[in-house]
Amino acid sequence: MKYYILFGPPGAGKGTQANAMVEKHNLCHLSTGELLRSEIAAGTPLGLQAKALIEAGSLVPDEVVEGMIEARFKGTEGVDGFLLDGFPRTIAQAEALDAMLEKDGEAVTAVVSIMIPDRMIHERIAHRATIEGRADDARPEVVENRIRTYHEKTEPLVDFYKGSGRYHEIDGIGTIDEVRERIFTLMDRF
Ligand code: AMP
């Protein structure tokens, strides 16, 4: 099985690129943000726990997302691998993921990191807010907190994965097609 991590700051275009990646490589797309939003919409206890944190632009507890991911690894059949989107987001989650995979003799195949400069993060999120209507895109202070949280908690993962030779960076500036082609060229190597 292939285990790809789609990495990048909020607004880098992860969700946009994920669909083409899963289709081309027969992967199961696991977006923890989307899974959490479905839990909220369904009014589950997990959704209730996550709602306030997401609306504040903060992370939900590591154990919550780790449990969601592990359940999907176990319950998904008929795919050649997984595309993790928005997970891991902390060093603790990355370590938990490595441990989860190691138990089954598996490992992270590659981290595909879509990078855009900080100034573009704001532009992209503002643009997405007009299209998708996500509550956490609409309030400037929430967007700021998500960007701060990314720099503090998630960006250290770059060095974590560079250290083990699994980190691959893609330039996220350009059209959707251009970025997709860069990703496809990279993924063909694995
Ligand atoms: P996203 O759709 O990836 O931008 O995620 C939306 C929100 O869901 C984030 O701002 C977090 O509050 C929460 N979330 C998503 N993935 C994770 C994760 N791996 N760890 C903690 N919180 C997460």
XYZ file of N, CA and C and ligand atoms in Angstrom:
593
model
N 0.837 -1.207 0.000
C 0.000 0.000 0.000
C 0.868 1.253 0.000
N 0.359 2.267 -0.696
C 1.046 3.566 -0.682
C 0.371 4.464 0.371
N 1.206 5.197 1.076
C 0.680 6.156 2.048
C 1.280 7.522 1.745
N 0.504 8.347 1.044
C 0.965 9.689 0.705
C 0.408 10.697 1.701
N 1.235 11.654 2.063
C 0.762 12.771 2.883
C 0.745 14.013 2.001
N -0.422 14.636 1.930
C -0.535 15.897 1.197
C -0.375 17.011 2.213
N 0.704 17.770 2.049
C 1.088 18.739 3.080
C 1.058 20.153 2.498
N 0.909 21.140 3.372
C 0.982 22.530 2.923
C 0.165 23.417 3.825
N 0.413 24.729 3.772
C -0.331 25.654 4.627
C -1.797 25.713 4.220
N -2.662 26.276 5.100
C -4.059 26.443 4.720
C -4.116 27.251 3.417
N -4.957 26.842 2.497
C -5.103 27.610 1.260
C -4.110 27.242 0.170
N -3.252 26.251 0.420
C -2.234 25.901 -0.587
C -2.837 25.193 -1.797
N -4.061 24.668 -1.623
C -4.709 23.970 -2.741
C -4.738 22.465 -2.557
N -4.583 22.009 -1.316
C -4.550 20.559 -1.048
C -5.860 19.891 -1.492
N -6.982 20.452 -1.044
C -8.279 19.846 -1.374
C -8.505 19.806 -2.874
N -8.112 20.887 -3.555
C -8.300 20.975 -5.008
C -7.506 19.897 -5.730
N -6.285 19.664 -5.308
C -5.419 18.707 -6.004
C -5.716 17.259 -5.599
N -6.294 17.089 -4.410
C -6.465 15.730 -3.884
C -7.310 14.854 -4.815
N -8.372 15.416 -5.387
C -9.279 14.599 -6.211
C -8.558 13.957 -7.383
N -7.735 14.749 -8.079
C -7.008 14.206 -9.234
C -6.004 13.149 -8.787
N -5.377 13.364 -7.657
C -4.372 12.409 -7.161
C -5.007 11.065 -6.814
N -6.160 11.108 -6.124
C -6.776 9.840 -5.720
C -7.298 9.078 -6.935
N -7.804 9.818 -7.911
C -8.337 9.173 -9.101
C -7.216 8.487 -9.887
N -6.129 9.210 -10.109
C -5.044 8.658 -10.932
C -4.392 7.435 -10.272
N -4.278 7.453 -8.957
C -3.515 6.388 -8.286
C -4.390 5.437 -7.463
N -5.703 5.506 -7.649
C -6.650 4.656 -6.909
C -6.392 4.674 -5.395
N -6.459 5.887 -4.863
C -6.205 6.069 -3.426
C -7.510 6.403 -2.710
N -7.549 6.140 -1.420
C -8.647 6.608 -0.581
C -8.238 7.963 -0.009
N -9.064 8.977 -0.239
C -8.770 10.334 0.234
C -9.238 10.476 1.677
N -8.321 10.721 2.585
C -8.693 10.928 3.986
C -8.342 12.353 4.405
N -9.348 13.217 4.397
C -9.153 14.588 4.855
C -9.739 14.700 6.258
N -8.869 14.912 7.242
C -9.385 14.982 8.618
C -10.324 16.178 8.779
N -10.048 17.291 8.082
C -10.939 18.454 8.150
C -12.336 18.087 7.649
N -12.385 17.379 6.502
C -13.690 16.987 5.946
C -14.390 15.988 6.860
N -13.625 15.037 7.396
C -14.235 14.053 8.302
C -14.820 14.754 9.531
N -14.080 15.724 10.043
C -14.573 16.452 11.229
C -15.810 17.278 10.885
N -15.807 17.906 9.698
C -16.988 18.691 9.307
C -18.218 17.793 9.146
N -18.026 16.555 8.667
C -19.176 15.627 8.576
C -19.672 15.243 9.957
N -18.743 15.041 10.898
C -19.155 14.700 12.272
C -19.975 15.850 12.869
N -19.543 17.080 12.582
C -20.277 18.244 13.104
C -21.675 18.289 12.484
N -21.729 18.089 11.160
C -23.021 18.148 10.460
C -23.968 17.074 10.977
N -23.407 15.906 11.342
C -24.237 14.803 11.825
C -24.566 14.948 13.316
N -23.952 15.932 13.976
C -24.246 16.177 15.389
C -23.774 15.079 16.325
N -22.700 14.383 15.959
C -22.182 13.309 16.819
C -21.439 13.905 18.025
N -21.223 13.099 19.086
C -20.466 13.606 20.244
C -19.080 14.113 19.826
N -18.441 13.375 18.901
C -17.119 13.798 18.428
C -17.213 15.167 17.725
N -18.277 15.328 16.928
C -18.498 16.600 16.235
C -18.701 17.742 17.215
N -19.466 17.457 18.269
C -19.721 18.504 19.272
C -18.431 18.922 19.957
N -17.572 17.920 20.221
C -16.286 18.200 20.872
C -15.396 19.039 19.947
N -15.464 18.753 18.634
C -14.554 19.409 17.688
C -15.019 20.806 17.277
N -16.331 21.037 17.328
C -16.909 22.243 16.724
C -16.264 23.548 17.212
N -16.219 23.724 18.530
C -15.727 24.991 19.066
C -14.263 25.203 18.689
N -13.497 24.114 18.712
C -12.064 24.234 18.393
C -11.871 24.630 16.928
N -12.628 23.988 16.039
C -12.507 24.305 14.611
C -12.953 25.737 14.354
N -14.034 26.131 15.010
C -14.543 27.491 14.791
C -13.592 28.544 15.331
N -12.698 28.146 16.249
C -11.710 29.101 16.761
C -10.410 29.035 15.956
N -10.338 28.083 15.023
C -9.101 27.940 14.236
C -8.018 27.190 14.983
N -8.404 26.468 16.047
C -7.427 25.682 16.816
C -7.493 24.223 16.378
N -6.501 23.454 16.793
C -6.489 22.030 16.445
C -7.354 21.241 17.412
N -7.977 20.176 16.920
C -8.655 19.247 17.816
C -7.581 18.318 18.400
N -7.890 17.629 19.525
C -6.846 16.816 20.167
C -6.291 15.736 19.228
N -4.993 15.466 19.378
C -4.319 14.467 18.533
C -5.054 13.134 18.525
N -5.478 12.662 19.725
C -6.092 11.323 19.817
C -7.356 11.233 18.964
N -8.081 12.343 18.855
C -9.337 12.324 18.095
C -9.054 12.031 16.624
N -8.110 12.779 16.036
C -7.846 12.574 14.603
C -7.093 11.259 14.369
N -6.229 10.883 15.299
C -5.508 9.608 15.139
C -6.499 8.447 15.096
N -7.504 8.497 15.976
C -8.522 7.442 16.017
C -9.317 7.391 14.718
N -9.642 8.567 14.169
C -10.416 8.613 12.914
C -9.613 7.996 11.775
N -8.341 8.302 11.731
C -7.484 7.800 10.642
C -7.309 6.286 10.767
N -7.017 5.826 11.974
C -6.763 4.390 12.154
C -8.015 3.578 11.775
N -9.192 4.092 12.150
C -10.439 3.387 11.818
C -10.598 3.272 10.299
N -10.240 4.327 9.562
C -10.365 4.288 8.089
C -9.329 3.367 7.468
N -8.119 3.347 8.022
C -7.102 2.412 7.496
C -7.644 0.984 7.564
N -8.282 0.684 8.704
C -8.755 -0.690 8.913
C -9.987 -0.999 8.069
N -10.831 0.008 7.861
C -12.127 -0.270 7.250
C -12.220 -0.006 5.759
N -11.100 0.258 5.091
C -11.158 0.600 3.660
C -10.553 -0.519 2.829
N -11.298 -0.927 1.800
C -10.786 -1.989 0.918
C -10.833 -1.536 -0.531
N -10.091 -2.240 -1.375
C -10.188 -2.001 -2.819
C -9.404 -0.802 -3.323
N -8.471 -0.303 -2.520
C -7.645 0.819 -2.981
C -6.172 0.405 -2.962
N -5.354 1.185 -3.669
C -3.910 0.899 -3.691
C -3.157 1.700 -2.632
N -3.898 2.536 -1.921
C -3.242 3.315 -0.884
C -4.135 4.427 -0.370
N -3.530 5.329 0.393
C -4.272 6.422 1.028
C -3.603 7.759 0.741
N -4.435 8.781 0.626
C -3.915 10.140 0.532
C -4.375 10.879 1.784
N -3.439 11.160 2.664
C -3.761 11.850 3.915
C -3.673 13.353 3.676
N -4.782 14.034 3.945
C -4.887 15.463 3.628
C -5.268 16.188 4.925
N -4.336 16.993 5.429
C -4.612 17.692 6.697
C -4.209 16.868 7.906
N -3.583 15.752 7.692
C -3.074 14.882 8.755
C -1.763 14.267 8.275
N -0.713 14.187 9.076
C -0.595 14.703 10.431
C -0.384 16.224 10.447
N -0.746 16.830 11.563
C -0.615 18.269 11.704
C 0.264 18.653 12.893
N 0.723 17.662 13.633
C 1.650 17.900 14.748
C 2.697 16.778 14.710
N 3.823 17.033 15.388
C 4.862 15.996 15.461
C 4.280 14.747 16.147
N 3.463 14.956 17.179
C 2.879 13.798 17.887
C 2.027 12.967 16.936
N 1.266 13.628 16.069
C 0.442 12.877 15.095
C 1.323 12.132 14.099
N 2.422 12.760 13.694
C 3.328 12.104 12.734
C 3.950 10.868 13.362
N 4.304 10.967 14.631
C 4.888 9.806 15.321
C 3.843 8.710 15.489
N 2.603 9.125 15.805
C 1.526 8.140 15.955
C 1.268 7.441 14.621
N 1.330 8.208 13.536
C 1.113 7.620 12.203
C 2.208 6.598 11.893
N 3.453 6.964 12.135
C 4.559 6.022 11.889
C 4.346 4.732 12.689
N 3.923 4.883 13.947
C 3.730 3.700 14.802
C 2.588 2.842 14.278
N 1.495 3.494 13.867
C 0.325 2.783 13.320
C 0.731 1.952 12.105
N 1.502 2.569 11.204
C 1.883 1.893 9.958
C 2.898 0.792 10.227
N 3.813 1.078 11.140
C 4.874 0.104 11.450
C 4.288 -1.219 11.954
N 3.209 -1.105 12.731
C 2.551 -2.318 13.259
C 2.171 -3.272 12.134
N 1.824 -2.694 10.963
C 1.402 -3.527 9.822
C 2.518 -3.687 8.786
N 3.747 -3.348 9.164
C 4.862 -3.465 8.235
C 4.800 -2.453 7.098
N 4.097 -1.347 7.311
C 3.956 -0.322 6.274
C 4.715 0.932 6.684
N 4.802 1.914 5.763
C 5.484 3.174 6.073
C 4.957 4.282 5.165
N 5.169 5.516 5.566
C 4.799 6.657 4.723
C 5.618 6.586 3.430
N 4.934 6.633 2.292
C 5.609 6.538 0.993
C 6.309 7.849 0.670
N 5.567 8.945 0.748
C 6.134 10.260 0.433
C 5.243 11.361 0.980
N 5.870 12.467 1.324
C 5.133 13.673 1.690
C 5.170 14.589 0.473
N 3.990 14.920 -0.057
C 3.894 15.841 -1.192
C 3.478 17.183 -0.604
N 4.412 18.116 -0.597
C 4.179 19.383 0.086
C 3.949 20.496 -0.935
N 2.769 21.099 -0.886
C 2.469 22.206 -1.801
C 2.778 23.504 -1.068
N 3.754 24.241 -1.564
C 4.180 25.441 -0.845
C 3.766 26.719 -1.576
N 3.201 27.654 -0.801
C 2.905 28.991 -1.320
C 3.426 29.994 -0.295
N 3.803 31.197 -0.750
C 4.273 32.193 0.212
C 3.141 32.672 1.126
N 3.518 33.144 2.316
C 2.539 33.574 3.319
C 1.495 34.557 2.776
N 1.952 35.526 1.943
C 0.998 36.535 1.467
C -0.130 35.889 0.650
N 0.177 34.767 -0.008
C -0.852 34.109 -0.824
C -1.841 33.307 0.010
N -1.430 32.933 1.226
C -2.334 32.156 2.082
C -3.623 32.957 2.307
N -3.456 34.242 2.650
C -4.626 35.094 2.914
C -5.503 35.224 1.662
N -4.861 35.471 0.513
C -5.626 35.646 -0.738
C -6.426 34.392 -1.067
N -5.772 33.240 -0.950
C -6.434 31.982 -1.328
C -7.599 31.680 -0.394
N -7.411 31.922 0.912
C -8.493 31.623 1.856
C -9.665 32.586 1.634
N -9.353 33.850 1.375
C -10.422 34.830 1.131
C -11.210 34.423 -0.113
N -10.505 33.938 -1.125
C -11.166 33.490 -2.350
C -12.049 32.268 -2.071
N -11.503 31.304 -1.310
C -12.261 30.086 -1.006
C -13.519 30.419 -0.187
N -13.406 31.419 0.696
C -14.553 31.789 1.541
C -15.757 32.178 0.683
N -15.492 32.795 -0.475
C -16.606 33.222 -1.336
C -17.222 32.032 -2.067
N -16.496 30.918 -2.162
C -16.981 29.763 -2.932
C -17.573 28.674 -2.028
N -16.839 28.298 -0.978
C -17.242 27.119 -0.199
C -18.074 27.436 1.037
N -18.009 28.678 1.511
C -18.804 29.056 2.677
C -18.407 28.369 3.969
N -17.122 28.032 4.119
C -16.661 27.435 5.377
C -16.602 28.497 6.461
N -17.209 28.173 7.644
C -17.268 29.164 8.725
C -15.868 29.601 9.152
N -14.904 28.661 9.123
C -13.566 29.003 9.621
C -12.734 29.764 8.582
N -13.295 30.006 7.390
C -12.616 30.852 6.398
C -13.084 32.301 6.486
N -14.246 32.513 7.131
C -14.909 33.814 7.014
C -14.373 34.862 7.994
N -13.918 34.440 9.178
C -13.530 35.434 10.191
C -12.029 35.626 10.214
N -11.564 36.884 10.000
C -10.121 37.135 9.910
C -9.335 36.626 11.113
N -9.893 36.758 12.330
C -9.119 36.337 13.504
C -8.971 34.813 13.540
N -9.963 34.107 12.984
C -9.887 32.637 12.939
C -8.845 32.213 11.897
N -8.848 32.900 10.759
C -7.855 32.601 9.720
C -6.449 32.852 10.282
N -6.290 33.973 10.983
C -4.977 34.294 11.581
C -4.538 33.186 12.536
N -5.478 32.717 13.343
C -5.122 31.657 14.308
C -4.728 30.380 13.583
N -5.407 30.065 12.480
C -5.043 28.857 11.732
C -3.658 28.992 11.127
N -3.329 30.184 10.632
C -2.001 30.377 10.037
C -0.925 30.300 11.124
N -1.216 30.905 12.294
C -0.268 30.855 13.409
C -0.072 29.404 13.872
N -1.195 28.703 13.979
C -1.138 27.292 14.399
C -0.326 26.479 13.391
N -0.497 26.768 12.106
C 0.277 26.059 11.069
C 1.780 26.276 11.307
N 2.172 27.550 11.479
C 3.605 27.829 11.651
C 4.161 27.177 12.918
N 3.375 27.251 14.005
C 3.895 26.760 15.291
C 3.898 25.236 15.385
N 2.794 24.618 14.980
C 2.623 23.190 15.265
C 2.863 22.295 14.060
N 2.545 22.797 12.860
C 2.574 21.913 11.686
C 3.858 22.061 10.886
N 4.381 23.286 10.767
C 5.583 23.482 9.956
C 6.790 22.667 10.449
N 6.923 22.415 11.759
C 8.044 21.561 12.208
C 8.056 20.179 11.553
N 6.924 19.773 10.971
C 6.889 18.478 10.287
C 7.786 18.457 9.054
N 8.057 19.636 8.489
C 8.943 19.694 7.310
C 10.291 19.081 7.672
N 10.863 19.505 8.779
C 12.178 18.962 9.183
C 12.056 17.500 9.609
N 10.938 17.175 10.250
C 10.703 15.783 10.673
C 10.790 14.852 9.465
N 10.103 15.216 8.384
C 10.078 14.331 7.210
C 11.312 14.499 6.336
N 11.914 15.698 6.330
C 13.174 15.864 5.587
C 14.231 14.947 6.167
N 14.226 14.855 7.499
C 15.220 14.045 8.200
C 15.194 12.595 7.758
N 14.013 12.114 7.349
C 13.936 10.709 6.946
C 13.831 10.577 5.423
N 14.110 11.664 4.710
C 14.171 11.605 3.243
C 12.825 11.413 2.568
N 11.739 11.710 3.285
C 10.418 11.454 2.700
C 9.726 12.725 2.209
N 10.411 13.875 2.333
C 9.773 15.160 2.058
C 10.049 15.636 0.634
N 8.977 15.968 -0.105
C 9.129 16.434 -1.489
C 8.278 17.678 -1.682
N 8.921 18.769 -2.096
C 8.193 20.035 -2.184
C 7.816 20.384 -3.618
N 6.589 20.878 -3.768
C 6.046 21.299 -5.057
C 5.763 22.795 -4.962
N 6.061 23.528 -6.031
C 5.732 24.944 -6.068
C 4.222 25.081 -6.299
N 3.536 25.682 -5.326
C 2.073 25.792 -5.407
C 1.599 27.027 -6.149
N 2.526 27.807 -6.707
C 2.129 28.998 -7.471
C 1.911 28.575 -8.917
N 0.811 29.039 -9.493
C 0.504 28.695 -10.885
C -0.946 28.267 -10.990
N -1.334 27.813 -12.174
C -2.719 27.392 -12.361
C -2.907 26.019 -11.700
N -4.168 25.634 -11.522
C -4.481 24.319 -10.938
C -3.843 23.224 -11.796
N -3.936 23.367 -13.119
C -3.365 22.361 -14.035
C -1.844 22.277 -13.896
N -1.213 23.422 -13.801
C 0.261 23.427 -13.690
C 0.712 22.722 -12.411
N 0.045 23.050 -11.307
C 0.430 22.443 -10.026
C 0.159 20.941 -10.072
N -0.979 20.553 -10.664
C -1.318 19.130 -10.763
C -0.253 18.365 -11.553
N 0.221 18.960 -12.649
C 1.256 18.289 -13.450
C 2.534 18.076 -12.644
N 2.897 19.087 -11.848
C 4.107 18.945 -10.997
C 3.912 17.783 -10.017
N 2.714 17.697 -9.446
C 2.440 16.626 -8.474
C 2.484 15.264 -9.163
N 1.864 15.168 -10.345
C 1.845 13.885 -11.065
C 3.261 13.432 -11.412
N 4.089 14.373 -11.848
C 5.478 14.024 -12.200
C 6.193 13.472 -10.972
N 5.967 14.113 -9.831
C 6.604 13.641 -8.603
C 6.085 12.245 -8.224
N 4.759 12.079 -8.249
C 4.183 10.805 -7.785
C 4.573 9.633 -8.681
N 4.855 9.905 -9.934
C 5.279 8.829 -10.841
C 6.594 8.193 -10.397
N 7.315 8.876 -9.512
C 8.596 8.321 -9.040
C 8.418 7.244 -7.984
N 7.208 7.103 -7.418
C 7.051 6.172 -6.286
C 6.283 4.917 -6.677
P -8.811 21.625 7.169
O -10.057 21.294 6.399
O -7.713 20.629 6.950
O -8.366 23.050 6.943
O -9.188 21.508 8.715
C -10.146 22.347 9.319
C -9.981 22.322 10.822
O -10.193 20.998 11.318
C -8.615 22.720 11.338
O -8.463 24.122 11.452
C -8.598 22.017 12.706
O -9.397 22.725 13.639
C -9.306 20.714 12.408
N -8.360 19.671 11.976
C -8.259 19.101 10.739
N -7.287 18.190 10.689
C -6.718 18.178 11.927
C -5.629 17.449 12.518
N -4.912 16.564 11.821
N -5.340 17.702 13.817
C -6.056 18.578 14.540
N -7.061 19.308 14.054
C -7.413 19.117 12.753
